[in-house]
Each structure stands twice: as C-alpha cells, then as structure tokens.
JSON list of N, CA, C and O in Angstrom, two decimals:
[
{"chain": "G", "resi": 367, "resn": "UNK", "atom": "N", "xyz": [18.67, -11.30, 16.96]},
{"chain": "G", "resi": 367, "resn": "UNK", "atom": "CA", "xyz": [18.73, -9.96, 16.39]},
{"chain": "G", "resi": 367, "resn": "UNK", "atom": "C", "xyz": [17.35, -9.61, 15.83]},
{"chain": "G", "resi": 367, "resn": "UNK", "atom": "O", "xyz": [16.75, -10.36, 15.07]},
{"chain": "G", "resi": 368, "resn": "UNK", "atom": "N", "xyz": [16.85, -8.47, 16.21]},
{"chain": "G", "resi": 368, "resn": "UNK", "atom": "CA", "xyz": [15.53, -8.02, 15.78]},
{"chain": "G", "resi": 368, "resn": "UNK", "atom": "C", "xyz": [15.66, -7.25, 14.47]},
{"chain": "G", "resi": 368, "resn": "UNK", "atom": "O", "xyz": [16.44, -6.32, 14.35]},
{"chain": "G", "resi": 369, "resn": "UNK", "atom": "N", "xyz": [14.89, -7.68, 13.47]},
{"chain": "G", "resi": 369, "resn": "UNK", "atom": "CA", "xyz": [14.92, -7.02, 12.17]},
{"chain": "G", "resi": 369, "resn": "UNK", "atom": "C", "xyz": [13.72, -6.08, 12.09]},
{"chain": "G", "resi": 369, "resn": "UNK", "atom": "O", "xyz": [12.58, -6.50, 12.28]},
{"chain": "G", "resi": 370, "resn": "UNK", "atom": "N", "xyz": [13.98, -4.81, 11.84]},
{"chain": "G", "resi": 370, "resn": "UNK", "atom": "CA", "xyz": [12.91, -3.82, 11.74]},
{"chain": "G", "resi": 370, "resn": "UNK", "atom": "C", "xyz": [12.42, -3.75, 10.30]},
{"chain": "G", "resi": 370, "resn": "UNK", "atom": "O", "xyz": [13.20, -3.51, 9.39]},
{"chain": "G", "resi": 371, "resn": "UNK", "atom": "N", "xyz": [11.14, -4.00, 10.11]},
{"chain": "G", "resi": 371, "resn": "UNK", "atom": "CA", "xyz": [10.58, -3.93, 8.77]},
{"chain": "G", "resi": 371, "resn": "UNK", "atom": "C", "xyz": [10.41, -2.47, 8.36]},
{"chain": "G", "resi": 371, "resn": "UNK", "atom": "O", "xyz": [9.99, -1.64, 9.16]},
{"chain": "G", "resi": 372, "resn": "UNK", "atom": "N", "xyz": [10.71, -2.19, 7.11]},
{"chain": "G", "resi": 372, "resn": "UNK", "atom": "CA", "xyz": [10.49, -0.85, 6.59]},
{"chain": "G", "resi": 372, "resn": "UNK", "atom": "C", "xyz": [9.01, -0.72, 6.20]},
{"chain": "G", "resi": 372, "resn": "UNK", "atom": "O", "xyz": [8.30, -1.72, 6.08]},
{"chain": "G", "resi": 373, "resn": "UNK", "atom": "N", "xyz": [8.57, 0.50, 5.98]},
{"chain": "G", "resi": 373, "resn": "UNK", "atom": "CA", "xyz": [7.20, 0.71, 5.51]},
{"chain": "G", "resi": 373, "resn": "UNK", "atom": "C", "xyz": [6.98, 0.00, 4.18]},
{"chain": "G", "resi": 373, "resn": "UNK", "atom": "O", "xyz": [5.91, -0.56, 3.94]},
{"chain": "G", "resi": 374, "resn": "UNK", "atom": "N", "xyz": [8.00, 0.00, 3.33]},
{"chain": "G", "resi": 374, "resn": "UNK", "atom": "CA", "xyz": [7.90, -0.69, 2.04]},
{"chain": "G", "resi": 374, "resn": "UNK", "atom": "C", "xyz": [7.70, -2.19, 2.25]},
{"chain": "G", "resi": 374, "resn": "UNK", "atom": "O", "xyz": [6.86, -2.81, 1.60]},
{"chain": "G", "resi": 375, "resn": "UNK", "atom": "N", "xyz": [8.45, -2.79, 3.17]},
{"chain": "G", "resi": 375, "resn": "UNK", "atom": "CA", "xyz": [8.29, -4.21, 3.49]},
{"chain": "G", "resi": 375, "resn": "UNK", "atom": "C", "xyz": [6.87, -4.51, 3.95]},
{"chain": "G", "resi": 375, "resn": "UNK", "atom": "O", "xyz": [6.25, -5.48, 3.52]},
{"chain": "G", "resi": 376, "resn": "UNK", "atom": "N", "xyz": [6.35, -3.66, 4.83]},
{"chain": "G", "resi": 376, "resn": "UNK", "atom": "CA", "xyz": [4.99, -3.87, 5.36]},
{"chain": "G", "resi": 376, "resn": "UNK", "atom": "C", "xyz": [3.95, -3.73, 4.25]},
{"chain": "G", "resi": 376, "resn": "UNK", "atom": "O", "xyz": [3.00, -4.51, 4.18]},
{"chain": "G", "resi": 377, "resn": "UNK", "atom": "N", "xyz": [4.12, -2.74, 3.37]},
{"chain": "G", "resi": 377, "resn": "UNK", "atom": "CA", "xyz": [3.19, -2.52, 2.27]},
{"chain": "G", "resi": 377, "resn": "UNK", "atom": "C", "xyz": [3.15, -3.73, 1.34]},
{"chain": "G", "resi": 377, "resn": "UNK", "atom": "O", "xyz": [2.07, -4.25, 1.04]},
{"chain": "G", "resi": 378, "resn": "UNK", "atom": "N", "xyz": [4.30, -4.19, 0.91]},
{"chain": "G", "resi": 378, "resn": "UNK", "atom": "CA", "xyz": [4.35, -5.30, -0.03]},
{"chain": "G", "resi": 378, "resn": "UNK", "atom": "C", "xyz": [3.82, -6.58, 0.60]},
{"chain": "G", "resi": 378, "resn": "UNK", "atom": "O", "xyz": [3.07, -7.32, -0.03]},
{"chain": "G", "resi": 379, "resn": "UNK", "atom": "N", "xyz": [4.15, -6.84, 1.87]},
{"chain": "G", "resi": 379, "resn": "UNK", "atom": "CA", "xyz": [3.66, -8.07, 2.49]},
{"chain": "G", "resi": 379, "resn": "UNK", "atom": "C", "xyz": [2.14, -8.03, 2.65]},
{"chain": "G", "resi": 379, "resn": "UNK", "atom": "O", "xyz": [1.48, -9.06, 2.56]},
{"chain": "G", "resi": 380, "resn": "UNK", "atom": "N", "xyz": [1.58, -6.85, 2.84]},
{"chain": "G", "resi": 380, "resn": "UNK", "atom": "CA", "xyz": [0.12, -6.72, 2.95]},
{"chain": "G", "resi": 380, "resn": "UNK", "atom": "C", "xyz": [-0.56, -6.87, 1.59]},
{"chain": "G", "resi": 380, "resn": "UNK", "atom": "O", "xyz": [-1.57, -7.57, 1.47]},
{"chain": "G", "resi": 381, "resn": "UNK", "atom": "N", "xyz": [0.01, -6.25, 0.55]},
{"chain": "G", "resi": 381, "resn": "UNK", "atom": "CA", "xyz": [-0.64, -6.24, -0.76]},
{"chain": "G", "resi": 381, "resn": "UNK", "atom": "C", "xyz": [-0.37, -7.49, -1.60]},
{"chain": "G", "resi": 381, "resn": "UNK", "atom": "O", "xyz": [-1.03, -7.71, -2.60]},
{"chain": "G", "resi": 382, "resn": "UNK", "atom": "N", "xyz": [0.61, -8.31, -1.20]},
{"chain": "G", "resi": 382, "resn": "UNK", "atom": "CA", "xyz": [1.00, -9.42, -2.06]},
{"chain": "G", "resi": 382, "resn": "UNK", "atom": "C", "xyz": [-0.07, -10.49, -2.22]},
{"chain": "G", "resi": 382, "resn": "UNK", "atom": "O", "xyz": [0.04, -11.36, -3.08]},
{"chain": "G", "resi": 383, "resn": "UNK", "atom": "N", "xyz": [-1.17, -10.41, -1.45]},
{"chain": "G", "resi": 383, "resn": "UNK", "atom": "CA", "xyz": [-2.27, -11.36, -1.63]},
{"chain": "G", "resi": 383, "resn": "UNK", "atom": "C", "xyz": [-3.11, -11.05, -2.86]},
{"chain": "G", "resi": 383, "resn": "UNK", "atom": "O", "xyz": [-3.96, -11.83, -3.26]},
{"chain": "G", "resi": 384, "resn": "UNK", "atom": "N", "xyz": [-2.87, -9.89, -3.48]},
{"chain": "G", "resi": 384, "resn": "UNK", "atom": "CA", "xyz": [-3.58, -9.52, -4.70]},
{"chain": "G", "resi": 384, "resn": "UNK", "atom": "C", "xyz": [-4.99, -9.00, -4.48]},
{"chain": "G", "resi": 384, "resn": "UNK", "atom": "O", "xyz": [-5.69, -8.67, -5.43]},
{"chain": "G", "resi": 385, "resn": "UNK", "atom": "N", "xyz": [-5.42, -8.91, -3.22]},
{"chain": "G", "resi": 385, "resn": "UNK", "atom": "CA", "xyz": [-6.76, -8.42, -2.91]},
{"chain": "G", "resi": 385, "resn": "UNK", "atom": "C", "xyz": [-6.73, -6.91, -2.70]},
{"chain": "G", "resi": 385, "resn": "UNK", "atom": "O", "xyz": [-5.68, -6.32, -2.48]},
{"chain": "G", "resi": 386, "resn": "UNK", "atom": "N", "xyz": [-7.91, -6.29, -2.77]},
{"chain": "G", "resi": 386, "resn": "UNK", "atom": "CA", "xyz": [-8.02, -4.85, -2.54]},
{"chain": "G", "resi": 386, "resn": "UNK", "atom": "C", "xyz": [-7.92, -4.56, -1.05]},
{"chain": "G", "resi": 386, "resn": "UNK", "atom": "O", "xyz": [-8.48, -5.29, -0.22]},
{"chain": "G", "resi": 387, "resn": "UNK", "atom": "N", "xyz": [-7.19, -3.49, -0.71]},
{"chain": "G", "resi": 387, "resn": "UNK", "atom": "CA", "xyz": [-7.02, -3.05, 0.68]},
{"chain": "G", "resi": 387, "resn": "UNK", "atom": "C", "xyz": [-7.35, -1.56, 0.76]},
{"chain": "G", "resi": 387, "resn": "UNK", "atom": "O", "xyz": [-6.88, -0.78, -0.07]},
{"chain": "G", "resi": 388, "resn": "UNK", "atom": "N", "xyz": [-8.13, -1.19, 1.77]},
{"chain": "G", "resi": 388, "resn": "UNK", "atom": "CA", "xyz": [-8.56, 0.20, 1.91]},
{"chain": "G", "resi": 388, "resn": "UNK", "atom": "C", "xyz": [-7.41, 1.09, 2.36]},
{"chain": "G", "resi": 388, "resn": "UNK", "atom": "O", "xyz": [-6.44, 0.64, 2.98]},
{"chain": "G", "resi": 389, "resn": "UNK", "atom": "N", "xyz": [-7.57, 2.37, 2.07]},
{"chain": "G", "resi": 389, "resn": "UNK", "atom": "CA", "xyz": [-6.56, 3.33, 2.52]},
{"chain": "G", "resi": 389, "resn": "UNK", "atom": "C", "xyz": [-6.52, 3.38, 4.04]},
{"chain": "G", "resi": 389, "resn": "UNK", "atom": "O", "xyz": [-5.46, 3.58, 4.63]},
{"chain": "G", "resi": 390, "resn": "UNK", "atom": "N", "xyz": [-7.67, 3.19, 4.71]},
{"chain": "G", "resi": 390, "resn": "UNK", "atom": "CA", "xyz": [-7.67, 3.15, 6.18]},
{"chain": "G", "resi": 390, "resn": "UNK", "atom": "C", "xyz": [-6.81, 2.01, 6.71]},
{"chain": "G", "resi": 390, "resn": "UNK", "atom": "O", "xyz": [-6.04, 2.19, 7.65]},
{"chain": "G", "resi": 391, "resn": "UNK", "atom": "N", "xyz": [-6.94, 0.85, 6.09]},
{"chain": "G", "resi": 391, "resn": "UNK", "atom": "CA", "xyz": [-6.13, -0.30, 6.50]},
{"chain": "G", "resi": 391, "resn": "UNK", "atom": "C", "xyz": [-4.64, -0.03, 6.29]},
{"chain": "G", "resi": 391, "resn": "UNK", "atom": "O", "xyz": [-3.81, -0.35, 7.15]},
{"chain": "G", "resi": 392, "resn": "UNK", "atom": "N", "xyz": [-4.30, 0.55, 5.14]},
{"chain": "G", "resi": 392, "resn": "UNK", "atom": "CA", "xyz": [-2.89, 0.86, 4.86]},
{"chain": "G", "resi": 392, "resn": "UNK", "atom": "C", "xyz": [-2.35, 1.89, 5.85]},
{"chain": "G", "resi": 392, "resn": "UNK", "atom": "O", "xyz": [-1.21, 1.79, 6.29]},
{"chain": "G", "resi": 393, "resn": "UNK", "atom": "N", "xyz": [-3.18, 2.86, 6.20]},
{"chain": "G", "resi": 393, "resn": "UNK", "atom": "CA", "xyz": [-2.74, 3.89, 7.17]},
{"chain": "G", "resi": 393, "resn": "UNK", "atom": "C", "xyz": [-2.42, 3.24, 8.51]},
{"chain": "G", "resi": 393, "resn": "UNK", "atom": "O", "xyz": [-1.46, 3.62, 9.18]},
{"chain": "G", "resi": 394, "resn": "UNK", "atom": "N", "xyz": [-3.22, 2.24, 8.91]},
{"chain": "G", "resi": 394, "resn": "UNK", "atom": "CA", "xyz": [-3.01, 1.58, 10.20]},
{"chain": "G", "resi": 394, "resn": "UNK", "atom": "C", "xyz": [-1.83, 0.61, 10.15]},
{"chain": "G", "resi": 394, "resn": "UNK", "atom": "O", "xyz": [-0.98, 0.60, 11.05]},
{"chain": "G", "resi": 395, "resn": "UNK", "atom": "N", "xyz": [-1.76, -0.19, 9.10]},
{"chain": "G", "resi": 395, "resn": "UNK", "atom": "CA", "xyz": [-0.78, -1.29, 9.06]},
{"chain": "G", "resi": 395, "resn": "UNK", "atom": "C", "xyz": [0.56, -0.93, 8.43]},
{"chain": "G", "resi": 395, "resn": "UNK", "atom": "O", "xyz": [1.54, -1.65, 8.63]},
{"chain": "G", "resi": 396, "resn": "UNK", "atom": "N", "xyz": [0.60, 0.17, 7.65]},
{"chain": "G", "resi": 396, "resn": "UNK", "atom": "CA", "xyz": [1.86, 0.56, 7.00]},
{"chain": "G", "resi": 396, "resn": "UNK", "atom": "C", "xyz": [2.37, 1.86, 7.63]},
{"chain": "G", "resi": 396, "resn": "UNK", "atom": "O", "xyz": [3.40, 1.89, 8.29]},
{"chain": "G", "resi": 397, "resn": "UNK", "atom": "N", "xyz": [1.64, 2.93, 7.41]},
{"chain": "G", "resi": 397, "resn": "UNK", "atom": "CA", "xyz": [2.01, 4.24, 7.94]},
{"chain": "G", "resi": 397, "resn": "UNK", "atom": "C", "xyz": [0.90, 5.21, 7.55]},
{"chain": "G", "resi": 397, "resn": "UNK", "atom": "O", "xyz": [0.27, 5.03, 6.50]},
{"chain": "G", "resi": 398, "resn": "UNK", "atom": "N", "xyz": [0.69, 6.21, 8.34]},
{"chain": "G", "resi": 398, "resn": "UNK", "atom": "CA", "xyz": [-0.32, 7.20, 7.95]},
{"chain": "G", "resi": 398, "resn": "UNK", "atom": "C", "xyz": [0.11, 7.93, 6.69]},
{"chain": "G", "resi": 398, "resn": "UNK", "atom": "O", "xyz": [-0.72, 8.52, 6.00]},
{"chain": "G", "resi": 399, "resn": "UNK", "atom": "N", "xyz": [1.39, 7.86, 6.35]},
{"chain": "G", "resi": 399, "resn": "UNK", "atom": "CA", "xyz": [1.90, 8.43, 5.09]},
{"chain": "G", "resi": 399, "resn": "UNK", "atom": "C", "xyz": [2.12, 7.33, 4.06]},
{"chain": "G", "resi": 399, "resn": "UNK", "atom": "O", "xyz": [3.11, 7.33, 3.35]},
{"chain": "G", "resi": 400, "resn": "UNK", "atom": "N", "xyz": [1.20, 6.37, 3.99]},
{"chain": "G", "resi": 400, "resn": "UNK", "atom": "CA", "xyz": [1.39, 5.23, 3.10]},
{"chain": "G", "resi": 400, "resn": "UNK", "atom": "C", "xyz": [1.47, 5.65, 1.63]},
{"chain": "G", "resi": 400, "resn": "UNK", "atom": "O", "xyz": [2.04, 4.94, 0.82]},
{"chain": "G", "resi": 401, "resn": "UNK", "atom": "N", "xyz": [0.90, 6.80, 1.26]},
{"chain": "G", "resi": 401, "resn": "UNK", "atom": "CA", "xyz": [0.96, 7.27, -0.12]},
{"chain": "G", "resi": 401, "resn": "UNK", "atom": "C", "xyz": [2.39, 7.41, -0.61]},
{"chain": "G", "resi": 401, "resn": "UNK", "atom": "O", "xyz": [2.71, 7.08, -1.75]},
{"chain": "G", "resi": 402, "resn": "UNK", "atom": "N", "xyz": [3.27, 7.88, 0.26]},
{"chain": "G", "resi": 402, "resn": "UNK", "atom": "CA", "xyz": [4.68, 7.99, -0.10]},
{"chain": "G", "resi": 402, "resn": "UNK", "atom": "C", "xyz": [5.29, 6.60, -0.31]},
{"chain": "G", "resi": 402, "resn": "UNK", "atom": "O", "xyz": [6.10, 6.40, -1.22]},
{"chain": "G", "resi": 403, "resn": "UNK", "atom": "N", "xyz": [4.87, 5.65, 0.52]},
{"chain": "G", "resi": 403, "resn": "UNK", "atom": "CA", "xyz": [5.38, 4.28, 0.39]},
{"chain": "G", "resi": 403, "resn": "UNK", "atom": "C", "xyz": [4.90, 3.65, -0.91]},
{"chain": "G", "resi": 403, "resn": "UNK", "atom": "O", "xyz": [5.65, 2.93, -1.57]},
{"chain": "G", "resi": 404, "resn": "UNK", "atom": "N", "xyz": [3.65, 3.92, -1.31]},
{"chain": "G", "resi": 404, "resn": "UNK", "atom": "CA", "xyz": [3.13, 3.44, -2.59]},
{"chain": "G", "resi": 404, "resn": "UNK", "atom": "C", "xyz": [3.97, 4.04, -3.73]},
{"chain": "G", "resi": 404, "resn": "UNK", "atom": "O", "xyz": [4.36, 3.35, -4.66]},
{"chain": "G", "resi": 405, "resn": "UNK", "atom": "N", "xyz": [4.29, 5.32, -3.62]},
{"chain": "G", "resi": 405, "resn": "UNK", "atom": "CA", "xyz": [5.13, 6.00, -4.61]},
{"chain": "G", "resi": 405, "resn": "UNK", "atom": "C", "xyz": [6.50, 5.32, -4.70]},
{"chain": "G", "resi": 405, "resn": "UNK", "atom": "O", "xyz": [6.99, 5.03, -5.80]},
{"chain": "G", "resi": 406, "resn": "UNK", "atom": "N", "xyz": [7.11, 5.03, -3.55]},
{"chain": "G", "resi": 406, "resn": "UNK", "atom": "CA", "xyz": [8.41, 4.34, -3.50]},
{"chain": "G", "resi": 406, "resn": "UNK", "atom": "C", "xyz": [8.33, 2.98, -4.18]},
{"chain": "G", "resi": 406, "resn": "UNK", "atom": "O", "xyz": [9.21, 2.61, -4.95]},
{"chain": "G", "resi": 407, "resn": "UNK", "atom": "N", "xyz": [7.27, 2.23, -3.86]},
{"chain": "G", "resi": 407, "resn": "UNK", "atom": "CA", "xyz": [7.10, 0.88, -4.42]},
{"chain": "G", "resi": 407, "resn": "UNK", "atom": "C", "xyz": [6.97, 0.95, -5.94]},
{"chain": "G", "resi": 407, "resn": "UNK", "atom": "O", "xyz": [7.58, 0.15, -6.66]},
{"chain": "G", "resi": 408, "resn": "UNK", "atom": "N", "xyz": [6.20, 1.91, -6.42]},
{"chain": "G", "resi": 408, "resn": "UNK", "atom": "CA", "xyz": [6.04, 2.06, -7.88]},
{"chain": "G", "resi": 408, "resn": "UNK", "atom": "C", "xyz": [7.37, 2.41, -8.54]},
{"chain": "G", "resi": 408, "resn": "UNK", "atom": "O", "xyz": [7.67, 1.94, -9.64]},
{"chain": "G", "resi": 409, "resn": "UNK", "atom": "N", "xyz": [8.16, 3.25, -7.87]},
{"chain": "G", "resi": 409, "resn": "UNK", "atom": "CA", "xyz": [9.48, 3.62, -8.39]},
{"chain": "G", "resi": 409, "resn": "UNK", "atom": "C", "xyz": [10.39, 2.39, -8.51]},
{"chain": "G", "resi": 409, "resn": "UNK", "atom": "O", "xyz": [11.23, 2.31, -9.39]},
{"chain": "G", "resi": 410, "resn": "UNK", "atom": "N", "xyz": [10.19, 1.42, -7.61]},
{"chain": "G", "resi": 410, "resn": "UNK", "atom": "CA", "xyz": [11.01, 0.21, -7.63]},
{"chain": "G", "resi": 410, "resn": "UNK", "atom": "C", "xyz": [10.45, -0.85, -8.57]},
{"chain": "G", "resi": 410, "resn": "UNK", "atom": "O", "xyz": [10.96, -1.95, -8.65]},
{"chain": "G", "resi": 411, "resn": "UNK", "atom": "N", "xyz": [9.34, -0.54, -9.27]},
{"chain": "G", "resi": 411, "resn": "UNK", "atom": "CA", "xyz": [8.82, -1.44, -10.27]},
{"chain": "G", "resi": 411, "resn": "UNK", "atom": "C", "xyz": [7.59, -2.23, -9.88]},
{"chain": "G", "resi": 411, "resn": "UNK", "atom": "O", "xyz": [7.08, -3.03, -10.67]},
{"chain": "G", "resi": 412, "resn": "UNK", "atom": "N", "xyz": [7.10, -2.06, -8.66]},
{"chain": "G", "resi": 412, "resn": "UNK", "atom": "CA", "xyz": [5.87, -2.75, -8.25]},
{"chain": "G", "resi": 412, "resn": "UNK", "atom": "C", "xyz": [4.68, -2.11, -8.95]},
{"chain": "G", "resi": 412, "resn": "UNK", "atom": "O", "xyz": [4.61, -0.89, -9.06]},
{"chain": "G", "resi": 413, "resn": "UNK", "atom": "N", "xyz": [3.75, -2.94, -9.42]},
{"chain": "G", "resi": 413, "resn": "UNK", "atom": "CA", "xyz": [2.55, -2.45, -10.09]},
{"chain": "G", "resi": 413, "resn": "UNK", "atom": "C", "xyz": [1.42, -2.41, -9.07]},
{"chain": "G", "resi": 413, "resn": "UNK", "atom": "O", "xyz": [0.85, -3.46, -8.72]},
{"chain": "G", "resi": 414, "resn": "UNK", "atom": "N", "xyz": [1.10, -1.23, -8.58]},
{"chain": "G", "resi": 414, "resn": "UNK", "atom": "CA", "xyz": [0.06, -1.06, -7.58]},
{"chain": "G", "resi": 414, "resn": "UNK", "atom": "C", "xyz": [-1.10, -0.30, -8.20]},
{"chain": "G", "resi": 414, "resn": "UNK", "atom": "O", "xyz": [-0.92, 0.80, -8.73]},
{"chain": "G", "resi": 415, "resn": "UNK", "atom": "N", "xyz": [-2.26, -0.94, -8.17]},
{"chain": "G", "resi": 415, "resn": "UNK", "atom": "CA", "xyz": [-3.47, -0.38, -8.75]},
{"chain": "G", "resi": 415, "resn": "UNK", "atom": "C", "xyz": [-4.25, 0.34, -7.65]},
{"chain": "G", "resi": 415, "resn": "UNK", "atom": "O", "xyz": [-4.26, -0.09, -6.49]},
{"chain": "G", "resi": 416, "resn": "UNK", "atom": "N", "xyz": [-4.93, 1.41, -8.04]},
{"chain": "G", "resi": 416, "resn": "UNK", "atom": "CA", "xyz": [-5.73, 2.20, -7.10]},
{"chain": "G", "resi": 416, "resn": "UNK", "atom": "C", "xyz": [-7.12, 2.40, -7.70]},
{"chain": "G", "resi": 416, "resn": "UNK", "atom": "O", "xyz": [-7.24, 2.65, -8.89]},
{"chain": "G", "resi": 417, "resn": "UNK", "atom": "N", "xyz": [-8.15, 2.23, -6.88]},
{"chain": "G", "resi": 417, "resn": "UNK", "atom": "CA", "xyz": [-9.51, 2.51, -7.36]},
{"chain": "G", "resi": 417, "resn": "UNK", "atom": "C", "xyz": [-10.27, 3.31, -6.31]},
{"chain": "G", "resi": 417, "resn": "UNK", "atom": "O", "xyz": [-10.05, 3.16, -5.11]},
{"chain": "G", "resi": 418, "resn": "UNK", "atom": "N", "xyz": [-11.17, 4.15, -6.81]},
{"chain": "G", "resi": 418, "resn": "UNK", "atom": "CA", "xyz": [-12.00, 4.96, -5.94]},
{"chain": "G", "resi": 418, "resn": "UNK", "atom": "C", "xyz": [-13.26, 4.17, -5.61]},
{"chain": "G", "resi": 418, "resn": "UNK", "atom": "O", "xyz": [-13.92, 3.66, -6.52]},
{"chain": "G", "resi": 419, "resn": "UNK", "atom": "N", "xyz": [-13.61, 4.05, -4.34]},
{"chain": "G", "resi": 419, "resn": "UNK", "atom": "CA", "xyz": [-14.78, 3.28, -3.94]},
{"chain": "G", "resi": 419, "resn": "UNK", "atom": "C", "xyz": [-15.89, 4.16, -3.38]},
{"chain": "G", "resi": 419, "resn": "UNK", "atom": "O", "xyz": [-17.04, 3.74, -3.31]},
{"chain": "G", "resi": 420, "resn": "UNK", "atom": "N", "xyz": [-15.55, 5.38, -2.98]},
{"chain": "G", "resi": 420, "resn": "UNK", "atom": "CA", "xyz": [-16.53, 6.34, -2.47]},
{"chain": "G", "resi": 420, "resn": "UNK", "atom": "C", "xyz": [-15.85, 7.70, -2.46]},
{"chain": "G", "resi": 420, "resn": "UNK", "atom": "O", "xyz": [-14.67, 7.80, -2.77]},
{"chain": "G", "resi": 421, "resn": "UNK", "atom": "N", "xyz": [-16.60, 8.72, -2.10]},
{"chain": "G", "resi": 421, "resn": "UNK", "atom": "CA", "xyz": [-16.00, 10.04, -2.04]},
{"chain": "G", "resi": 421, "resn": "UNK", "atom": "C", "xyz": [-14.80, 10.02, -1.11]},
{"chain": "G", "resi": 421, "resn": "UNK", "atom": "O", "xyz": [-14.92, 9.69, 0.06]},
{"chain": "G", "resi": 422, "resn": "UNK", "atom": "N", "xyz": [-13.64, 10.33, -1.66]},
{"chain": "G", "resi": 422, "resn": "UNK", "atom": "CA", "xyz": [-12.41, 10.41, -0.89]},
{"chain": "G", "resi": 422, "resn": "UNK", "atom": "C", "xyz": [-12.00, 9.08, -0.23]},
{"chain": "G", "resi": 422, "resn": "UNK", "atom": "O", "xyz": [-11.29, 9.09, 0.77]},
{"chain": "G", "resi": 423, "resn": "UNK", "atom": "N", "xyz": [-12.47, 7.95, -0.75]},
{"chain": "G", "resi": 423, "resn": "UNK", "atom": "CA", "xyz": [-12.08, 6.64, -0.24]},
{"chain": "G", "resi": 423, "resn": "UNK", "atom": "C", "xyz": [-11.54, 5.80, -1.39]},
{"chain": "G", "resi": 423, "resn": "UNK", "atom": "O", "xyz": [-12.20, 5.68, -2.43]},
{"chain": "G", "resi": 424, "resn": "UNK", "atom": "N", "xyz": [-10.36, 5.22, -1.17]},
{"chain": "G", "resi": 424, "resn": "UNK", "atom": "CA", "xyz": [-9.69, 4.47, -2.22]},
{"chain": "G", "resi": 424, "resn": "UNK", "atom": "C", "xyz": [-9.26, 3.11, -1.70]},
{"chain": "G", "resi": 424, "resn": "UNK", "atom": "O", "xyz": [-9.13, 2.90, -0.50]},
{"chain": "G", "resi": 425, "resn": "UNK", "atom": "N", "xyz": [-9.02, 2.20, -2.64]},
{"chain": "G", "resi": 425, "resn": "UNK", "atom": "CA", "xyz": [-8.46, 0.89, -2.32]},
{"chain": "G", "resi": 425, "resn": "UNK", "atom": "C", "xyz": [-7.25, 0.66, -3.22]},
{"chain": "G", "resi": 425, "resn": "UNK", "atom": "O", "xyz": [-7.17, 1.20, -4.33]},
{"chain": "G", "resi": 426, "resn": "UNK", "atom": "N", "xyz": [-6.35, -0.18, -2.74]},
{"chain": "G", "resi": 426, "resn": "UNK", "atom": "CA", "xyz": [-5.10, -0.47, -3.45]},
{"chain": "G", "resi": 426, "resn": "UNK", "atom": "C", "xyz": [-4.89, -1.98, -3.51]},
{"chain": "G", "resi": 426, "resn": "UNK", "atom": "O", "xyz": [-5.29, -2.70, -2.60]},
{"chain": "G", "resi": 427, "resn": "UNK", "atom": "N", "xyz": [-4.25, -2.44, -4.60]},
{"chain": "G", "resi": 427, "resn": "UNK", "atom": "CA", "xyz": [-3.84, -3.83, -4.68]},
{"chain": "G", "resi": 427, "resn": "UNK", "atom": "C", "xyz": [-2.58, -3.94, -5.52]},
{"chain": "G", "resi": 427, "resn": "UNK", "atom": "O", "xyz": [-2.31, -3.10, -6.38]},
{"chain": "G", "resi": 428, "resn": "UNK", "atom": "N", "xyz": [-1.84, -4.99, -5.27]},
{"chain": "G", "resi": 428, "resn": "UNK", "atom": "CA", "xyz": [-0.61, -5.26, -6.01]},
{"chain": "G", "resi": 428, "resn": "UNK", "atom": "C", "xyz": [-0.95, -6.22, -7.13]},
{"chain": "G", "resi": 428, "resn": "UNK", "atom": "O", "xyz": [-1.55, -7.26, -6.92]},
{"chain": "G", "resi": 429, "resn": "UNK", "atom": "N", "xyz": [-0.59, -5.85, -8.35]},
{"chain": "G", "resi": 429, "resn": "UNK", "atom": "CA", "xyz": [-0.79, -6.72, -9.50]},
{"chain": "G", "resi": 429, "resn": "UNK", "atom": "C", "xyz": [0.39, -7.67, -9.61]},
{"chain": "G", "resi": 429, "resn": "UNK", "atom": "O", "xyz": [1.53, -7.30, -9.33]},
{"chain": "G", "resi": 430, "resn": "UNK", "atom": "N", "xyz": [0.14, -8.90, -10.00]},
{"chain": "G", "resi": 430, "resn": "UNK", "atom": "CA", "xyz": [1.20, -9.90, -10.12]},
{"chain": "G", "resi": 430, "resn": "UNK", "atom": "C", "xyz": [2.21, -9.44, -11.17]},
{"chain": "G", "resi": 430, "resn": "UNK", "atom": "O", "xyz": [1.83, -8.95, -12.23]},
{"chain": "G", "resi": 431, "resn": "UNK", "atom": "N", "xyz": [3.47, -9.57, -10.84]},
{"chain": "G", "resi": 431, "resn": "UNK", "atom": "CA", "xyz": [4.53, -9.13, -11.75]},
{"chain": "G", "resi": 431, "resn": "UNK", "atom": "C", "xyz": [4.74, -10.12, -12.87]},
{"chain": "G", "resi": 431, "resn": "UNK", "atom": "O", "xyz": [4.44, -11.28, -12.75]}
]
C-alpha cells in the first residue's frame, strides 16, 4: 500500500534537522504554497523560525520542541 505524504509531513521531515532551509528549497520539496503549510505547522504547535537573508529571500528552520 502506497502512503501519500502530506505537505505537512514533507515540511516537518525536511526541517527536523534543525538547519536553515531556503524558501526556494521549500517551494521545490514541499509545495510552491509552502507558506500555508508553515502556517498549518505553527497552528499544530511546531516552532518554525524565519529569517530574512536578502531582499525578498527567507530561510526557515524548526526549533527543537
């Protein structure tokens, strides 16, 4: 049986290393609408940090719970 990962599953598995990940990487590996998935994750209690690295470029990481 094939299990389909949700965008939330993909986001958390990518960010769980605690390292910074670019918005470009999240758009490719999670969804081009990854911002909504970050919002969902935060609503579920995940602590996701965001930092600006250049004009209109951001990085995200998951903080240890």
